[in-house]
Coordinates of C-alpha atoms in Angstrom, one line a residue:
M1045 CA 33.7 -3.9 -29.3
H1046 CA 33.8 -6.4 -26.5
A1047 CA 35.3 -3.8 -24.1
L1048 CA 32.6 -1.3 -25.1
F1049 CA 29.9 -3.9 -24.4
C1050 CA 31.4 -4.7 -21.0
L1051 CA 31.5 -1.0 -20.2
L1052 CA 27.9 -0.4 -21.2
S1053 CA 26.9 -3.5 -19.1
L1054 CA 28.8 -2.1 -16.1
L1055 CA 27.2 1.3 -16.4
Q1056 CA 23.7 -0.3 -16.6
Y1057 CA 24.5 -2.4 -13.6
L1058 CA 25.7 0.6 -11.6
T1059 CA 22.6 2.5 -12.7
A1060 CA 20.3 -0.3 -11.5
V1061 CA 22.2 -0.5 -8.2
N1062 CA 21.3 3.1 -7.6
D1063 CA 17.6 2.6 -8.4
V1064 CA 15.1 2.8 -5.5
T1065 CA 12.6 0.0 -5.3
L1066 CA 9.3 0.7 -3.5
V1067 CA 6.6 -1.8 -2.6
F1068 CA 3.0 -0.9 -1.7
A1069 CA 0.5 -3.3 -0.2
G1070 CA -3.3 -2.8 0.2
D1071 CA -5.6 -2.9 3.2
A1072 CA -4.3 -4.8 6.3
M1073 CA -7.5 -5.6 8.3
Q1074 CA -8.4 -7.6 11.3
H1075 CA -11.8 -9.2 11.3
D1076 CA -13.2 -11.3 14.2
R1077 CA -12.2 -14.6 12.5
Q1078 CA -8.6 -13.5 12.1
I1079 CA -8.4 -12.5 15.8
A1080 CA -9.8 -15.8 16.9
A1081 CA -7.4 -17.7 14.6
A1082 CA -4.4 -15.8 15.9
R1083 CA -5.1 -16.6 19.5
K1084 CA -2.8 -19.4 20.8
D1085 CA -2.3 -20.1 24.5
G1086 CA -3.4 -16.6 25.5
I1087 CA -1.3 -14.7 23.0
Y1088 CA -2.0 -13.5 19.5
D1089 CA 0.5 -14.8 17.0
Y1090 CA 0.5 -13.5 13.4
S1091 CA 3.9 -14.8 12.4
A1092 CA 2.5 -17.4 9.9
C1093 CA 0.4 -14.8 8.0
F1094 CA 3.2 -13.2 6.0
V1095 CA 5.9 -15.9 5.6
N1096 CA 5.2 -16.3 1.8
I1097 CA 5.6 -12.7 0.9
A1098 CA 8.1 -11.5 3.6
D1099 CA 11.1 -11.8 1.2
Y1100 CA 9.3 -9.8 -1.5
V1101 CA 8.6 -7.1 1.0
S1102 CA 12.0 -7.1 2.6
N1103 CA 13.8 -7.0 -0.7
A1104 CA 12.3 -3.6 -1.5
D1105 CA 14.3 -0.6 -0.4
Y1106 CA 11.1 0.8 1.2
A1107 CA 7.7 -0.9 1.7
V1108 CA 4.3 0.7 2.6
V1109 CA 1.1 -0.9 3.9
N1110 CA -2.3 0.5 4.9
L1111 CA -3.1 -0.3 8.6
E1112 CA -6.9 -0.4 8.3
C1113 CA -7.7 -0.9 12.0
S1114 CA -7.0 0.7 15.3
L1115 CA -4.8 -0.8 18.0
G1116 CA -7.2 0.3 20.6
G1117 CA -6.6 -2.4 23.2
K1118 CA -9.0 -5.0 24.6
P1119 CA -11.6 -6.1 23.9
Y1120 CA -10.3 -6.9 20.5
T1121 CA -13.0 -6.6 17.8
G1122 CA -13.5 -6.8 14.1
Y1123 CA -16.1 -5.2 11.9
P1124 CA -17.6 -2.6 12.2
C1125 CA -15.3 -1.1 14.8
F1126 CA -11.8 -2.6 14.5
S1127 CA -9.4 -3.0 17.4
A1128 CA -6.6 -5.4 16.6
P1129 CA -3.9 -6.9 19.0
D1130 CA -0.7 -5.0 19.0
S1131 CA 1.1 -8.1 17.7
F1132 CA -0.6 -7.6 14.4
A1133 CA 1.4 -4.5 13.8
E1134 CA 4.5 -6.1 15.0
A1135 CA 4.1 -9.0 12.5
L1136 CA 3.7 -6.5 9.7
R1137 CA 6.8 -4.7 10.7
D1138 CA 8.7 -8.0 10.9
A1139 CA 7.5 -8.9 7.4
G1140 CA 9.5 -5.9 6.2
F1141 CA 7.1 -3.0 6.1
D1142 CA 8.8 0.4 6.7
L1143 CA 5.8 2.8 6.8
F1144 CA 2.2 2.4 7.9
L1145 CA -0.6 4.4 6.5
H1146 CA -3.4 5.3 8.9
A1147 CA -5.6 7.9 7.3
N1148 CA -8.5 5.6 6.5
N1149 CA -12.2 5.2 7.4
H1150 CA -11.5 3.0 10.4
C1151 CA -8.8 5.0 12.1
L1152 CA -11.3 6.5 14.6
D1153 CA -13.1 3.2 15.3
R1154 CA -12.0 3.4 19.0
R1155 CA -12.5 7.2 19.0
D1156 CA -9.7 9.6 20.0
A1157 CA -8.3 7.4 22.7
G1158 CA -7.9 4.5 20.3
L1159 CA -6.2 6.6 17.7
V1160 CA -3.7 7.9 20.3
R1161 CA -3.1 4.4 21.6
T1162 CA -2.5 3.2 18.0
L1163 CA 0.2 5.8 17.5
D1164 CA 1.7 5.1 20.9
V1165 CA 2.0 1.4 20.0
L1166 CA 3.5 2.1 16.5
D1167 CA 6.0 4.5 18.1
N1168 CA 7.0 1.9 20.7
L1169 CA 7.5 -0.7 17.9
G1170 CA 9.7 1.8 16.0
I1171 CA 7.2 1.9 13.0
P1172 CA 6.9 5.2 11.1
H1173 CA 3.3 6.2 10.4
I1174 CA 1.4 8.9 8.6
G1175 CA -2.2 10.2 8.2
T1176 CA -3.2 10.6 11.8
Y1177 CA -1.7 12.6 14.7
R1178 CA -2.2 13.3 18.4
S1179 CA -2.6 17.0 17.8
Q1180 CA -2.3 19.8 15.2
S1181 CA 1.0 20.8 16.7
E1182 CA 2.3 17.3 16.3
R1183 CA 1.2 17.2 12.7
D1184 CA 2.9 20.6 12.0
S1185 CA 6.1 19.2 13.4
V1186 CA 6.3 15.9 11.5
S1187 CA 4.3 16.3 8.3
P1188 CA 5.0 16.0 5.5
F1189 CA 6.9 12.8 6.2
I1190 CA 10.0 12.5 4.1
A1191 CA 12.0 9.3 4.0
T1192 CA 15.6 9.2 2.7
V1193 CA 15.9 6.0 0.7
K1194 CA 19.4 5.2 -0.8
G1195 CA 20.0 9.0 -0.8
M1196 CA 16.7 9.9 -2.4
K1197 CA 14.3 12.1 -0.5
I1198 CA 10.8 10.8 -0.9
A1199 CA 7.7 12.5 0.6
F1200 CA 4.8 10.2 1.5
L1201 CA 1.3 11.8 2.0
N1202 CA -1.9 10.0 3.2
Y1203 CA -5.5 11.2 3.1
T1204 CA -8.9 9.6 3.6
Y1205 CA -12.4 10.5 2.3
G1206 CA -13.9 10.1 5.7
T1207 CA -14.1 8.1 9.0
N1208 CA -17.5 6.4 8.9
G1209 CA -19.2 9.4 10.4
I1210 CA -17.1 9.3 13.6
V1211 CA -15.5 12.7 14.4
A1212 CA -12.6 13.6 16.6
R1213 CA -13.8 15.0 19.9
K1214 CA -10.6 16.6 21.2
N1215 CA -7.2 17.3 19.7
V1216 CA -6.5 14.3 17.4
V1217 CA -6.1 15.1 13.7
V1218 CA -7.0 12.9 10.7
D1219 CA -5.9 13.9 7.3
Y1220 CA -9.0 14.1 5.2
I1221 CA -9.0 14.6 1.5
D1222 CA -8.9 18.4 1.1
K1223 CA -7.3 20.0 -2.0
K1224 CA -6.1 23.1 -0.2
K1225 CA -4.4 21.0 2.5
I1226 CA -2.9 18.6 0.0
S1227 CA -1.5 21.5 -2.1
A1228 CA 0.0 23.0 1.0
D1229 CA 1.6 19.7 2.0
I1230 CA 3.1 19.2 -1.4
S1231 CA 4.5 22.7 -1.4
K1232 CA 6.0 22.2 2.1
A1233 CA 7.5 18.8 1.0
R1234 CA 9.3 20.5 -1.9
L1235 CA 10.6 23.2 0.4
L1236 CA 12.0 20.5 2.7
G1237 CA 13.8 19.0 -0.2
A1238 CA 11.5 16.1 -1.4
E1239 CA 12.6 14.9 -4.8
L1240 CA 9.7 12.5 -5.3
I1241 CA 6.2 12.8 -4.0
V1242 CA 3.8 9.9 -3.2
A1243 CA 0.2 10.5 -2.4
C1244 CA -1.6 7.5 -0.8
M1245 CA -5.4 8.0 -1.1
H1246 CA -8.2 6.3 0.8
W1247 CA -11.0 6.8 -1.7
G1248 CA -13.5 5.2 -4.1
V1249 CA -16.5 3.0 -3.8
E1250 CA -16.3 -0.3 -2.0
Y1251 CA -16.4 -3.5 -4.1
K1252 CA -16.3 -1.7 -7.4
L1253 CA -13.6 -3.0 -9.8
L1254 CA -13.4 0.3 -11.7
Q1255 CA -12.6 3.8 -10.4
N1256 CA -15.2 6.5 -10.4
K1257 CA -15.2 10.1 -11.6
L1258 CA -14.3 11.5 -8.2
Q1259 CA -11.1 9.4 -8.2
E1260 CA -10.2 10.4 -11.7
D1261 CA -10.8 14.1 -10.9
L1262 CA -8.5 13.8 -7.8
V1263 CA -5.8 12.1 -10.0
D1264 CA -6.0 15.1 -12.4
F1265 CA -5.6 17.5 -9.5
L1266 CA -2.6 15.5 -8.1
E1267 CA -1.0 15.4 -11.5
K1268 CA -1.3 19.1 -11.8
E1269 CA 0.4 19.4 -8.4
G1270 CA 3.3 17.3 -9.6
V1271 CA 2.7 14.1 -7.6
D1272 CA 4.8 11.2 -9.0
L1273 CA 3.0 8.2 -7.5
I1274 CA -0.7 8.0 -6.6
I1275 CA -1.6 4.9 -4.7
G1276 CA -5.2 4.1 -3.7
G1277 CA -7.0 1.9 -1.3
H1278 CA -10.4 1.4 0.4
P1279 CA -12.6 -0.4 -2.2
H1280 CA -11.4 -3.8 -0.9
V1281 CA -11.0 -5.0 -4.5
V1282 CA -8.4 -4.3 -7.1
Q1283 CA -8.8 -1.5 -9.6
P1284 CA -6.7 -0.5 -12.7
M1285 CA -3.2 0.8 -12.6
E1286 CA -1.4 3.1 -15.1
L1287 CA 2.1 4.3 -15.8
R1288 CA 1.8 7.2 -18.1
K1289 CA 3.1 10.7 -18.9
N1290 CA 1.9 13.5 -16.7
A1291 CA -0.3 15.7 -18.9
Y1292 CA 1.1 18.8 -17.3
S1293 CA 4.8 18.1 -16.8
N1294 CA 5.5 15.2 -19.3
K1295 CA 7.1 13.3 -16.4
N1296 CA 6.2 9.7 -15.7
V1297 CA 3.3 9.3 -13.2
L1298 CA 2.1 6.1 -11.7
V1299 CA -1.6 5.7 -10.7
A1300 CA -3.0 2.7 -8.8
Y1301 CA -6.7 3.3 -8.1
S1302 CA -7.0 0.4 -5.6
L1303 CA -4.6 -2.3 -4.4
G1304 CA -7.5 -4.2 -2.8
N1305 CA -7.1 -6.2 0.4
F1306 CA -3.7 -7.3 1.6
I1307 CA -5.1 -9.4 4.5
S1308 CA -8.6 -9.7 5.7
A1309 CA -11.4 -12.3 6.4
M1310 CA -13.7 -11.1 3.6
R1311 CA -15.3 -14.0 1.7
T1312 CA -16.4 -12.9 -1.8
A1313 CA -14.1 -13.8 -4.7
D1314 CA -13.1 -10.1 -5.4
T1315 CA -12.3 -9.4 -1.8
R1316 CA -10.2 -12.5 -1.1
G1317 CA -6.9 -10.7 -1.9
G1318 CA -5.3 -7.8 -3.7
V1319 CA -2.1 -6.7 -5.4
M1320 CA 1.3 -5.8 -4.2
L1321 CA 2.8 -3.1 -6.4
R1322 CA 6.5 -2.8 -7.0
V1323 CA 7.8 0.5 -8.3
V1324 CA 11.4 1.2 -9.5
V1325 CA 12.5 4.8 -9.4
G1326 CA 15.7 5.8 -11.2
R1327 CA 17.5 9.0 -12.0
C1328 CA 17.9 10.8 -15.3
K1329 CA 20.4 13.7 -15.3
G1330 CA 20.2 13.7 -11.5
E1331 CA 16.4 13.9 -11.4
P1332 CA 14.3 11.0 -10.0
Y1333 CA 11.7 9.5 -12.3
V1334 CA 9.4 6.6 -12.2
K1335 CA 11.3 4.0 -14.2
G1336 CA 8.9 1.1 -14.2
A1337 CA 6.4 -1.0 -12.2
D1338 CA 5.0 -4.5 -11.9
Y1339 CA 2.7 -6.3 -9.5
K1340 CA 2.2 -9.5 -7.6
L1341 CA -1.3 -10.8 -6.9
V1342 CA -1.9 -12.1 -3.4
F1343 CA -4.7 -14.3 -2.0
V1344 CA -5.7 -14.8 1.6
N1345 CA -6.1 -18.5 2.5
P1346 CA -8.3 -19.0 5.6
P1347 CA -7.5 -21.6 8.3
S1348 CA -8.2 -25.2 7.3
S1349 CA -8.0 -26.4 10.9
Q1350 CA -8.2 -25.1 14.5
N1351 CA -4.4 -24.8 14.6
D1352 CA -4.0 -22.8 11.4
N1353 CA -4.0 -19.1 10.8
F1354 CA -5.0 -16.9 7.9
Q1355 CA -2.1 -16.8 5.4
I1356 CA -1.2 -14.8 2.3
V1357 CA -0.3 -17.0 -0.6
T1358 CA 0.8 -16.4 -4.2
D1359 CA 0.9 -18.5 -7.3
K1360 CA 3.9 -20.4 -5.9
E1361 CA 1.8 -21.7 -3.0
R1362 CA -1.3 -22.6 -5.0
V1363 CA -0.2 -26.3 -5.2
L1364 CA -0.4 -26.5 -1.4
L1365 CA -4.0 -25.4 -1.2
N1366 CA -6.9 -27.9 -0.8
Q1367 CA -9.4 -28.2 -3.6
S1368 CA -11.9 -25.7 -2.1
A1369 CA -9.2 -23.1 -1.6
K1370 CA -7.9 -23.6 -5.1
R1371 CA -11.3 -22.9 -6.6
L1372 CA -11.5 -19.6 -4.6
F1373 CA -7.9 -18.8 -5.5
D1374 CA -8.5 -19.3 -9.2
S1375 CA -11.7 -17.3 -9.2
F1376 CA -10.0 -14.3 -7.5
M1377 CA -7.0 -14.5 -9.8
E1378 CA -9.2 -14.7 -12.9
R1379 CA -11.4 -11.8 -12.0
A1380 CA -8.4 -9.6 -11.0
E1381 CA -6.5 -10.4 -14.1
N1382 CA -9.5 -9.6 -16.3
V1383 CA -9.5 -6.1 -14.9
F1384 CA -5.8 -5.6 -15.4
R1385 CA -5.8 -7.0 -19.0
K1386 CA -8.6 -4.7 -20.0
Y1387 CA -7.6 -1.5 -18.2
N1388 CA -3.9 -1.5 -17.0
V1389 CA -1.5 0.8 -18.9
G1390 CA 2.2 0.1 -18.8
I1391 CA 2.1 -2.2 -15.8
S1392 CA 2.2 -6.0 -16.0
E1393 CA 2.6 -8.9 -13.7
E1394 CA 6.1 -9.5 -12.2
V1395 CA 8.6 -8.6 -14.9
D1396 CA 12.3 -8.1 -14.5
I1397 CA 12.3 -4.3 -14.1
L1398 CA 15.4 -4.1 -11.8
V1399 CA 18.0 -4.2 -14.5
P1400 CA 17.4 -2.0 -17.6
E1401 CA 17.5 -3.3 -21.1
M1402 CA 20.0 -2.1 -23.6
G1403 CA 18.9 1.2 -25.0
E1404 CA 16.2 1.7 -22.3
A1405 CA 14.1 4.8 -22.7
V1406 CA 14.5 7.4 -20.0
A1407 CA 12.2 10.1 -18.8
E1408 CA 12.4 13.3 -20.9

């Protein structure tokens, strides 16, 4: 009996070792106050911003963040037309992010030239990116993007509802939400051998804590198309998450309507932070399936002195905050948790999902 127990434990351990862990973060923004806080002796230093979550990101097998700004060069500007210092992207990379999303409503803030420069900077930094392209021919050659993570081929797709009324003037391409295009991309991804498909959607209504009918209709469409993970952003606040059975295939499908803000200088309680979502993908009879997910709430603490920078903090760092910051932290956390307690399905806050329990259920 003891030998059998040890064998089962070993098999579970080996199964867990072969799992793929994905982490998704929300909107990475650069407002004027952030740019000013990062400037030190003529350079822009963001290294302090991510120290508290870098291990969480780096421990994932693959991590994704939404770059909601352009890297359009000087003059650096915040809202309404963002152009962040290149070192912002470098700091995100160094924090452990492997893929940047760029199909969002601010990707054309510096028009075509700013979009192209953003892609040039990301390429020079060795950062994979999706959602925007220098030309249609470039898109045709590199999209859909498929990452091989621990032997698993995962397709990542990225689309936005719009670009704040700014339109491309020449050759650049932005992936807008278009069902015909999305369906074609999914089909092509499968032909290229993708085993798992992730759709990252920039959608919804800003500052609303619940999804709308349009988001729900798009989820239904993406489920029919066989998408495994549907990850949303744009509202700048958190919205519910669900791990459920796909109504059309009976596979597990994960839906996160909005991860909220990852880093920004927004001031209201709901916009002060967001959620980092960790997803574990396993295999059942050789086929990948979404095995489980949990989340970590993150809060942006603004500088308390001229020498400080904006910094992402979690529960662990709450004790280090001053009284004013603690009140804001608690307000953000309470409001976000209220949403998740009422509306989340199958996803809770930071549980041990990396090693399966005895007798763990698997996808059918």
